[in-house]
Coordinates of N, CA, C and O in Angstrom, one line a residue:
X1 N -7.2 -7.6 -20.6 CA -6.0 -7.1 -21.5 C -4.7 -7.0 -21.8 O -4.2 -6.1 -20.4
X2 N -3.9 -7.1 -22.4 CA -2.6 -6.6 -22.2 C -2.1 -5.7 -22.6 O -2.3 -5.4 -24.2
X3 N -0.9 -4.7 -22.1 CA -0.4 -3.6 -22.5 C 0.9 -3.9 -22.9 O 1.6 -4.1 -21.5
X4 N 1.7 -3.4 -23.9 CA 3.2 -3.2 -24.3 C 3.8 -2.0 -24.0 O 3.4 -1.2 -24.6
X5 N 4.5 -2.1 -23.4 CA 5.3 -1.0 -22.9 C 7.3 -0.6 -23.6 O 7.3 -1.6 -23.6
X6 N 6.9 0.6 -23.7 CA 8.3 0.5 -24.4 C 9.4 0.8 -23.6 O 8.8 0.5 -22.4
X7 N 10.6 0.3 -23.7 CA 11.5 0.4 -22.6 C 11.6 1.7 -21.8 O 11.9 1.9 -20.5
X8 N 10.7 3.3 -22.6 CA 11.1 3.9 -22.0 C 9.8 4.1 -20.7 O 9.8 4.9 -19.6
X9 N 8.8 3.3 -20.7 CA 7.6 3.3 -20.2 C 7.8 2.2 -19.2 O 7.2 2.0 -18.1
X10 N 8.7 1.7 -19.0 CA 9.1 0.2 -18.5 C 8.8 0.8 -16.6 O 10.2 1.5 -16.6
X11 N 8.4 0.7 -15.6 CA 8.2 0.5 -14.8 C 6.9 1.7 -14.7 O 6.9 2.1 -13.5
X12 N 6.6 2.2 -15.1 CA 5.1 3.2 -14.6 C 3.9 2.0 -14.8 O 3.9 1.1 -14.9
X13 N 3.5 2.7 -13.7 CA 2.5 2.5 -13.4 C 0.9 2.0 -14.3 O 1.0 2.9 -15.1
X14 N 0.3 1.3 -13.9 CA -0.6 1.2 -14.9 C -2.2 0.8 -14.1 O -2.3 0.7 -13.3
X15 N -2.9 0.8 -15.2 CA -4.3 0.4 -14.6 C -4.9 1.7 -13.3 O -4.8 2.9 -14.2
X16 N -6.0 0.6 -12.6 CA -6.1 2.0 -11.7 C -5.2 2.5 -10.7 O -4.4 3.4 -10.1
X17 N -3.9 2.5 -10.9 CA -2.4 2.6 -10.1 C -1.7 3.6 -11.3 O -0.7 4.4 -10.4
X18 N -2.0 3.8 -12.1 CA -1.6 5.1 -13.0 C -1.5 6.6 -12.5 O -2.1 7.0 -11.4
X19 N -0.7 7.1 -12.9 CA -0.7 8.3 -12.7 C -1.8 9.5 -12.7 O -1.9 10.4 -11.4
X20 N -2.7 9.2 -13.4 CA -3.5 10.3 -13.6 C -4.6 9.4 -13.1 O -5.5 10.6 -12.8
X21 N -4.7 8.2 -12.2 CA -5.7 8.0 -11.2 C -6.3 8.5 -9.5 O -5.2 9.3 -9.5
X22 N -6.8 7.4 -9.2 CA -6.7 8.3 -7.7 C -5.6 7.9 -7.2 O -5.3 8.7 -6.2
X23 N -4.7 7.1 -7.1 CA -4.0 6.5 -6.5 C -2.4 7.5 -7.2 O -1.7 7.8 -6.2
X24 N -2.4 7.6 -8.4 CA -1.7 8.6 -8.8 C -1.7 10.0 -8.4 O -0.7 10.4 -8.2
X25 N -2.9 10.4 -8.3 CA -3.0 11.9 -7.8 C -2.6 11.6 -6.3 O -2.1 12.7 -5.8
X26 N -3.2 10.7 -5.5 CA -2.6 10.7 -4.3 C -1.0 11.0 -4.1 O -0.5 11.4 -3.2
X27 N -0.4 9.9 -4.2 CA 1.0 10.0 -4.6 C 1.3 11.1 -5.3 O 2.5 11.2 -4.3
X28 N 0.9 11.4 -6.0 CA 1.9 13.2 -6.7 C 1.5 14.3 -5.2 O 2.7 14.7 -5.3
X29 N 0.9 14.1 -4.7 CA 0.2 15.4 -3.6 C 1.0 15.2 -3.2 O 1.8 16.1 -2.0
X30 N 1.5 13.8 -2.2 CA 2.4 13.5 -0.9 C 3.1 13.5 -1.2 O 4.0 13.2 0.1
X31 N 4.6 13.1 -2.1 CA 5.7 13.1 -2.6 C 6.7 13.9 -2.1 O 7.5 14.1 -1.4
X32 N 6.1 15.4 -2.2 CA 7.2 16.3 -0.7 C 7.0 16.1 0.3 O 8.1 16.2 0.7
X33 N 6.0 15.2 1.0 CA 6.0 15.0 2.4 C 7.0 13.8 2.7 O 7.4 13.5 4.0
X34 N 7.0 13.1 1.8 CA 7.5 11.6 2.2 C 9.0 11.9 1.9 O 9.6 10.8 2.0
X35 N 9.9 12.3 0.8 CA 10.9 12.2 1.0 C 12.0 12.5 2.2 O 11.2 12.6 3.5
X36 N 12.3 11.3 2.3 CA 13.4 10.7 3.6 C 12.6 10.2 4.0 O 13.2 9.1 5.9
X37 N 11.7 9.7 4.0 CA 10.7 8.6 4.7 C 10.4 8.0 4.8 O 10.5 7.3 3.7
X38 N 9.5 6.7 5.8 CA 9.4 5.2 5.0 C 7.7 5.0 4.6 O 6.7 5.6 5.1
X39 N 7.5 4.1 3.5 CA 6.0 3.5 3.5 C 5.7 2.3 3.0 O 6.9 1.4 3.5
X40 N 4.7 2.6 4.3 CA 4.3 0.8 4.3 C 3.6 0.4 3.6 O 2.6 1.4 2.9
X41 N 3.2 -0.6 2.7 CA 2.3 -0.9 2.0 C 1.7 -2.3 2.7 O 2.2 -3.4 2.8
X42 N 0.0 -2.4 2.6 CA -0.5 -3.7 3.7 C -0.5 -4.3 1.8 O -2.1 -3.7 1.7
X43 N -0.2 -5.3 1.3 CA -0.8 -5.7 0.2 C 0.3 -5.7 -0.9 O 0.3 -4.2 -1.6
X44 N 1.3 -6.8 -1.5 CA 2.3 -6.3 -2.7 C 1.5 -6.2 -4.0 O 1.5 -5.6 -4.6
X45 N 0.4 -6.9 -4.2 CA 0.4 -7.7 -5.7 C 1.5 -7.7 -6.3 O 2.8 -8.8 -5.6
X46 N 1.3 -7.2 -7.2 CA 2.6 -7.1 -8.6 C 3.3 -6.4 -7.7 O 4.8 -6.6 -8.7
X47 N 3.2 -5.9 -7.3 CA 3.8 -4.8 -6.9 C 4.9 -2.9 -7.5 O 5.4 -2.4 -6.9
X48 N 2.9 -3.0 -8.3 CA 3.4 -1.8 -9.1 C 2.9 -0.8 -8.2 O 4.0 0.7 -9.0
X49 N 2.8 -0.5 -6.7 CA 2.5 0.7 -6.5 C 4.1 1.3 -6.1 O 4.1 1.9 -5.3
X50 N 5.3 0.7 -6.0 CA 6.5 0.6 -5.8 C 7.1 1.6 -7.4 O 7.8 2.7 -7.5
X51 N 6.5 1.7 -8.1 CA 6.7 2.6 -9.2 C 6.1 4.3 -8.7 O 6.7 4.6 -9.4
X52 N 6.3 4.3 -7.6 CA 5.7 5.9 -6.8 C 7.1 5.6 -6.0 O 7.2 7.1 -5.5
X53 N 7.8 5.1 -5.7 CA 8.9 5.0 -4.8 C 10.1 6.5 -5.5 O 10.2 6.4 -6.6
X54 N 11.1 6.7 -4.4 CA 11.5 8.0 -4.5 C 12.8 7.0 -4.2 O 13.4 6.6 -2.9
X55 N 14.0 7.9 -4.4 CA 15.2 6.5 -3.6 C 15.8 7.4 -2.4 O 16.7 6.8 -1.5
X56 N 15.5 8.7 -1.9 CA 15.3 8.5 -0.7 C 14.7 7.9 0.5 O 14.1 7.9 1.3
X57 N 13.6 7.1 -0.2 CA 12.5 6.5 0.7 C 12.9 5.4 1.0 O 13.8 4.3 0.0
X58 N 12.6 4.2 1.7 CA 12.5 3.5 2.3 C 10.9 2.6 2.0 O 9.9 2.9 2.7
X59 N 10.5 1.4 1.6 CA 9.6 0.8 1.1 C 9.4 -0.4 2.5 O 10.2 -1.2 1.7
X60 N 8.6 -0.9 2.8 CA 7.9 -2.6 3.1 C 6.6 -2.7 3.0 O 5.3 -1.9 3.2
X61 N 6.4 -3.6 2.4 CA 5.6 -4.7 2.0 C 5.0 -5.6 3.1 O 6.1 -6.2 3.3
X62 N 3.6 -5.8 3.5 CA 3.2 -6.3 3.9 C 2.3 -7.3 3.5 O 1.4 -6.6 3.0
X63 N 2.8 -8.8 3.3 CA 2.1 -9.4 2.2 C 1.8 -10.8 3.0 O 2.6 -11.4 3.8
X64 N 0.2 -10.5 3.1 CA 0.2 -12.4 3.2 C 0.2 -13.4 3.1 O 1.0 -14.5 3.3
X65 N 0.4 -13.5 1.9 CA 1.3 -14.9 1.0 C 2.3 -14.7 0.0 O 2.1 -13.6 -0.4
X66 N 2.4 -15.4 0.7 CA 4.7 -16.0 -0.4 C 4.2 -16.4 -1.3 O 5.3 -15.7 -2.3
X67 N 3.6 -16.8 -1.7 CA 3.7 -16.9 -3.5 C 3.0 -15.3 -4.1 O 3.4 -15.3 -4.9
X68 N 2.5 -15.1 -3.8 CA 2.4 -13.6 -4.5 C 3.4 -12.5 -4.3 O 4.0 -12.3 -5.4
X69 N 4.4 -13.0 -3.7 CA 6.0 -12.7 -3.9 C 6.8 -12.4 -5.0 O 7.6 -12.2 -5.4
X70 N 6.4 -14.4 -4.7 CA 7.2 -15.1 -5.9 C 6.7 -14.5 -7.3 O 7.9 -14.2 -8.2
X71 N 5.5 -14.8 -7.0 CA 4.9 -13.7 -8.6 C 5.1 -12.6 -9.1 O 5.3 -12.4 -10.4
X72 N 5.3 -11.8 -8.1 CA 5.6 -10.2 -7.9 C 6.9 -10.6 -8.5 O 7.8 -9.4 -9.4
X73 N 8.0 -11.1 -8.3 CA 9.9 -11.5 -8.5 C 9.5 -11.3 -9.7 O 10.5 -11.4 -10.7
X74 N 8.8 -12.7 -10.0 CA 9.4 -13.6 -11.3 C 8.6 -12.9 -12.6 O 9.0 -13.1 -13.5
X75 N 7.4 -13.0 -12.2 CA 6.4 -12.4 -13.8 C 6.8 -10.6 -14.0 O 5.7 -10.6 -15.1
X76 N 6.7 -9.8 -13.0 CA 6.6 -8.8 -13.0 C 8.1 -8.0 -12.7 O 8.7 -8.2 -12.7
X77 N 8.3 -6.7 -13.6 CA 9.4 -6.0 -13.0 C 9.4 -4.8 -12.2 O 10.9 -4.4 -12.2
X78 N 8.1 -4.5 -11.7 CA 8.7 -3.6 -10.7 C 9.1 -3.1 -9.5 O 9.7 -2.5 -9.2
X79 N 9.1 -4.2 -9.1 CA 10.2 -4.4 -8.2 C 11.5 -4.5 -8.4 O 12.6 -3.8 -7.9
X80 N 12.0 -5.5 -9.5 CA 12.9 -5.0 -10.1 C 13.5 -3.8 -10.4 O 14.8 -2.7 -10.0
X81 N 12.4 -2.5 -10.6 CA 12.5 -1.1 -11.3 C 12.9 -0.4 -10.0 O 12.4 1.1 -10.3
X82 N 11.9 -1.2 -8.8 CA 12.0 -0.2 -8.4 C 13.3 1.2 -7.7 O 14.3 0.9 -8.3
X83 N 12.9 2.1 -7.8 CA 14.3 2.7 -7.3 C 14.5 3.9 -5.5 O 15.3 4.2 -5.2
X84 N 13.7 2.8 -4.9 CA 13.8 3.2 -3.8 C 14.5 1.5 -3.2 O 14.0 0.1 -3.6
X85 N 15.3 1.1 -2.4 CA 15.5 0.5 -1.4 C 13.7 -0.3 -0.6 O 13.2 0.2 -0.4
X86 N 13.1 -2.0 -0.7 CA 12.2 -2.0 -0.5 C 12.8 -3.3 -0.1 O 13.7 -4.2 0.1
X87 N 11.7 -3.5 0.9 CA 11.4 -5.2 2.0 C 10.1 -5.9 1.8 O 9.2 -4.8 2.0
X88 N 9.7 -6.8 1.7 CA 8.7 -7.2 2.3 C 8.4 -8.4 3.1 O 9.6 -9.4 3.5
X89 N 7.6 -8.4 4.1 CA 7.4 -8.9 5.4 C 6.2 -9.6 5.1 O 5.1 -9.5 4.6
X90 N 6.5 -11.4 5.3 CA 5.4 -12.5 5.0 C 4.8 -12.6 6.2 O 5.5 -12.6 7.1
X91 N 3.4 -12.5 6.6 CA 2.1 -12.6 7.2 C 0.9 -11.9 7.0 O 1.0 -10.8 6.3
X92 N 0.0 -12.1 8.1 CA -0.7 -11.6 8.6 C -0.5 -10.2 8.6 O 0.2 -9.9 10.0
X93 N -1.0 -8.5 7.8 CA -0.4 -7.5 8.1 C -0.9 -7.2 9.3 O 0.0 -6.4 10.0
X94 N -2.1 -7.6 10.3 CA -2.0 -7.0 11.6 C -0.5 -7.2 12.5 O -0.5 -7.0 13.3
X95 N -0.6 -9.3 12.7 CA 0.0 -9.1 13.3 C 1.0 -8.8 12.8 O 2.9 -8.2 13.7
X96 N 2.0 -8.9 11.4 CA 3.3 -8.3 11.7 C 3.4 -7.3 12.0 O 5.0 -6.2 12.2
X97 N 2.9 -6.1 11.4 CA 2.5 -4.7 11.8 C 2.8 -4.4 13.0 O 3.5 -3.5 13.8
X98 N 1.9 -5.2 14.0 CA 2.0 -5.4 15.6 C 3.6 -5.8 15.9 O 3.7 -5.3 16.9
X99 N 4.3 -6.5 15.3 CA 5.5 -7.0 15.4 C 6.2 -6.2 15.5 O 7.7 -6.2 15.8
X100 N 6.6 -5.0 14.3 CA 7.1 -4.4 13.3 C 7.0 -3.0 14.5 O 6.7 -1.9 14.3
X101 N 7.5 -2.9 16.1 CA 7.4 -2.0 16.8 C 8.0 -1.0 16.5 O 7.5 0.5 17.0
X102 N 9.3 -1.0 15.8 CA 10.2 0.8 15.8 C 9.7 1.2 14.4 O 9.9 2.1 13.6
X103 N 8.5 0.6 13.7 CA 7.7 1.0 12.5 C 6.7 2.4 12.5 O 6.3 2.3 14.0
X104 N 7.5 3.1 12.0 CA 6.8 4.8 11.9 C 6.5 5.6 10.6 O 7.8 6.3 10.1
X105 N 5.7 4.9 9.9 CA 6.2 5.2 8.0 C 5.4 6.8 8.1 O 4.1 7.2 8.8
X106 N 5.7 6.9 7.1 CA 5.5 8.5 6.4 C 3.8 8.2 5.9 O 3.1 9.4 5.8
X107 N 4.0 7.1 5.3 CA 2.7 7.0 4.6 C 2.1 5.2 4.5 O 4.1 4.4 5.2
X108 N 1.1 4.7 5.5 CA 1.0 3.5 5.1 C -0.2 3.5 4.1 O -1.6 4.3 4.6
X109 N 0.1 2.4 3.4 CA -0.8 2.0 2.8 C -1.5 1.4 3.0 O -1.4 -0.1 2.9
X110 N -3.3 0.7 3.0 CA -3.7 -0.4 2.9 C -4.7 -0.9 1.4 O -5.6 0.1 1.1
X111 N -3.7 -1.7 0.8 CA -4.4 -1.8 -0.4 C -4.8 -3.7 -0.5 O -3.5 -4.4 -1.7
X112 N -5.3 -4.0 0.4 CA -5.7 -5.3 0.4 C -7.1 -5.6 -0.2 O -8.0 -6.6 0.5
X113 N -7.8 -4.8 -0.6 CA -9.4 -4.9 -0.7 C -9.9 -5.4 -2.3 O -11.0 -5.2 -1.9
X114 N -9.4 -5.7 -2.6 CA -9.9 -6.0 -4.2 C -10.5 -7.1 -4.7 O -11.1 -7.0 -5.3
X115 N -10.2 -8.2 -4.1 CA -10.5 -9.3 -4.5 C -12.2 -9.3 -4.1 O -12.5 -8.2 -2.8
X116 N -12.5 -10.6 -3.8 CA -14.0 -10.5 -3.3 C -14.3 -11.6 -2.2 O -15.0 -11.6 -1.7
X117 N -13.0 -11.0 -1.5 CA -13.0 -11.9 0.2 C -12.1 -10.6 0.3 O -10.7 -11.1 0.8
X118 N -13.0 -10.1 1.3 CA -12.6 -8.8 1.8 C -12.0 -9.5 3.5 O -12.5 -9.4 3.7
X119 N -10.2 -8.6 4.2 CA -10.1 -9.1 5.2 C -10.5 -8.0 6.0 O -10.0 -7.3 5.8
X120 N -12.0 -8.4 6.7 CA -12.6 -7.3 7.5 C -11.4 -6.6 8.5 O -11.8 -5.7 9.6
X121 N -11.0 -8.1 9.2 CA -10.3 -7.7 9.9 C -8.9 -6.4 10.1 O -8.6 -5.8 11.3
X122 N -8.9 -6.1 8.9 CA -8.5 -4.7 8.4 C -8.6 -3.9 8.9 O -8.3 -2.2 8.3
X123 N -10.1 -3.8 8.5 CA -11.1 -2.7 8.9 C -11.8 -2.2 10.3 O -12.7 -2.5 10.5
X124 N -11.3 -2.7 11.2 CA -11.8 -2.8 12.6 C -10.6 -1.7 13.3 O -10.4 -1.0 13.2
X125 N -11.8 -1.2 14.0 CA -11.1 0.4 15.6 C -10.1 -0.5 15.7 O -8.9 0.9 15.6
X126 N -9.6 -1.8 16.5 CA -8.1 -2.4 16.6 C -7.4 -2.4 15.8 O -6.4 -1.6 16.2
X127 N -7.7 -2.1 14.6 CA -6.8 -2.2 13.4 C -5.9 -0.6 12.8 O -5.2 -0.8 12.8
X128 N -7.4 0.4 12.8 CA -7.1 1.7 13.0 C -6.3 1.9 14.1 O -5.2 2.7 13.8
X129 N -6.4 1.6 14.9 CA -5.8 2.0 15.8 C -3.9 1.7 16.4 O -2.8 2.6 16.7
X130 N -4.1 0.5 16.1 CA -2.6 -0.3 15.2 C -1.8 0.8 14.1 O -0.7 0.8 13.8
X131 N -2.5 0.9 13.8 CA -2.2 1.5 12.1 C -1.4 3.4 12.6 O -0.6 3.5 12.3
X132 N -2.2 3.8 13.0 CA -1.9 4.8 13.8 C -1.0 4.7 14.5 O 0.1 5.6 14.5
X133 N -0.6 4.1 15.2 CA 0.5 3.9 15.9 C 2.0 3.5 15.1 O 2.8 3.9 15.2
X134 N 1.5 3.8 13.6 CA 2.8 2.6 13.1 C 3.2 4.0 12.1 O 4.0 3.6 10.5
X135 N 2.3 5.1 11.9 CA 3.0 6.2 11.3 C 3.4 7.1 12.2 O 3.1 7.0 13.2
X136 N 4.7 8.3 11.6 CA 5.0 8.6 12.4 C 4.0 10.3 12.3 O 3.2 10.2 12.6
X137 N 4.4 11.2 13.8 CA 3.9 11.8 13.7 C 2.9 12.7 12.7 O 1.7 13.1 12.6
X138 N 3.5 13.1 10.9 CA 3.1 13.6 10.0 C 2.2 12.6 9.7 O 2.3 12.9 8.3
X139 N 2.2 11.5 9.5 CA 2.2 10.5 8.5 C 0.6 9.7 8.3 O -0.1 10.9 9.0
X140 N 0.4 9.4 6.9 CA -0.7 9.2 6.3 C -1.3 7.8 6.6 O -0.6 7.2 6.0
X141 N -2.3 7.7 7.0 CA -2.9 6.5 6.0 C -3.6 6.4 5.2 O -4.8 7.0 4.9
X142 N -3.7 5.5 4.6 CA -4.3 5.9 2.7 C -5.0 4.4 2.2 O -4.0 3.1 2.5
X143 N -6.4 4.4 2.8 CA -6.6 3.1 1.9 C -7.4 3.0 0.5 O -8.1 3.6 0.1
X144 N -6.7 2.1 -0.1 CA -7.2 1.8 -1.0 C -8.9 0.9 -1.2 O -8.8 -0.4 -1.4
X145 N -9.6 1.6 -1.9 CA -11.2 0.7 -0.9 C -12.2 -0.1 -2.5 O -13.2 -0.4 -2.4
X146 N -11.1 0.1 -3.5 CA -12.0 -0.5 -4.7 C -11.9 -1.7 -4.6 O -11.5 -2.6 -4.5
X147 N -13.2 -1.4 -4.8 CA -13.6 -3.6 -5.1 C -15.4 -3.4 -5.8 O -16.0 -2.3 -5.9
X148 N -15.1 -4.3 -6.4 CA -16.4 -4.8 -7.5 C -17.5 -5.2 -6.6 O -18.5 -5.1 -7.7
X149 N -17.6 -5.5 -5.5 CA -18.4 -6.2 -4.9 C -19.1 -5.3 -3.6 O -20.2 -5.2 -3.3
X150 N -18.4 -5.0 -3.0 CA -18.8 -3.8 -1.6 C -17.9 -2.7 -1.7 O -16.8 -2.3 -2.0
X151 N -19.0 -1.2 -1.5 CA -18.3 -0.2 -1.4 C -17.6 0.0 0.6 O -18.7 0.3 1.4
X152 N -16.6 -0.1 0.1 CA -15.9 0.2 1.6 C -15.7 2.1 1.8 O -15.4 2.3 3.5
X153 N -16.2 2.5 1.1 CA -15.8 4.5 1.5 C -16.5 4.8 2.4 O -15.6 5.5 3.6
X154 N -17.7 4.2 3.0 CA -18.6 4.6 3.8 C -17.7 4.2 5.0 O -17.9 4.2 6.9
X155 N -17.3 2.3 5.0 CA -16.5 2.0 6.1 C -15.6 2.8 7.3 O -15.6 2.9 8.1
X156 N -14.8 3.1 5.7 CA -13.8 4.5 5.8 C -13.7 5.4 6.6 O -13.3 5.4 7.7
X157 N -14.8 5.8 6.4 CA -15.0 7.7 7.0 C -15.7 7.2 7.9 O -15.2 7.8 9.1
X158 N -16.6 5.7 8.1 CA -17.2 6.3 10.0 C -16.1 5.3 10.7 O -16.5 5.5 12.0
X159 N -15.1 4.9 10.1 CA -13.7 4.1 11.0 C -13.2 6.1 11.6 O -12.6 6.1 12.9
X160 N -13.0 6.7 10.9 CA -12.1 7.7 11.2 C -13.0 8.6 11.8 O -12.2 9.1 12.5
X161 N -14.2 8.7 11.6 CA -14.6 9.6 12.3 C -14.9 9.1 13.6 O -15.1 9.9 14.7
X162 N -15.1 7.5 14.2 CA -15.1 7.3 15.2 C -13.6 7.1 15.9 O -13.7 7.6 16.9
X163 N -12.1 7.5 15.7 CA -11.6 8.2 16.1 C -11.4 9.2 16.0 O -10.0 9.5 16.5
X164 N -11.7 10.3 15.8 CA -11.5 11.4 15.6 C -10.5 11.9 14.6 O -10.0 12.8 14.6
X165 N -10.9 11.3 13.4 CA -10.1 12.2 12.1 C -10.7 12.1 11.2 O -11.6 12.0 11.4
X166 N -9.6 12.9 10.1 CA -10.5 12.9 9.3 C -10.0 12.6 7.8 O -9.0 12.1 7.7
X167 N -11.5 12.0 7.3 CA -11.2 10.4 5.9 C -11.5 12.0 5.2 O -12.5 12.8 4.8
X168 N -10.7 11.7 3.7 CA -10.8 12.7 2.5 C -10.7 11.1 1.4 O -10.2 10.2 1.8
X169 N -11.9 11.2 0.0 CA -11.8 10.9 -0.6 C -11.3 11.5 -2.4 O -11.7 12.3 -2.3

């Protein structure tokens, strides 16, 4: 379905990214602690998550497919309308995050699981260890696990438990 927005609503997150949904509620709750910090996002999509950015932040998207960035820039406006500086690092997220040794995000969002082809290499103990090294001392790792085919919340809970972490749904 096509949603038409007025100019005053342009840049607002839609669908399951809406402020009233789970991601919106999480981003609203995390906003105070993210002041002046960086946000990393695995999976660019159309760039809608950057609608939650604030001017004091810096956002980095880790996107596998360069065509996704092209589509997000050309056919959607969330990146253009972003209120914070952002960049896109193209390539496999585990490899690009591993190379980005200086990254220490206040929030690292894993948003690459909505398709029917789940990148399971992003859901391993080794991957979680990497994510933990890429957040700062008080950082949060958030997994967007909405998927039509597979229930991933139990997988994330087991990973967190195994790592001595707490998972909140």
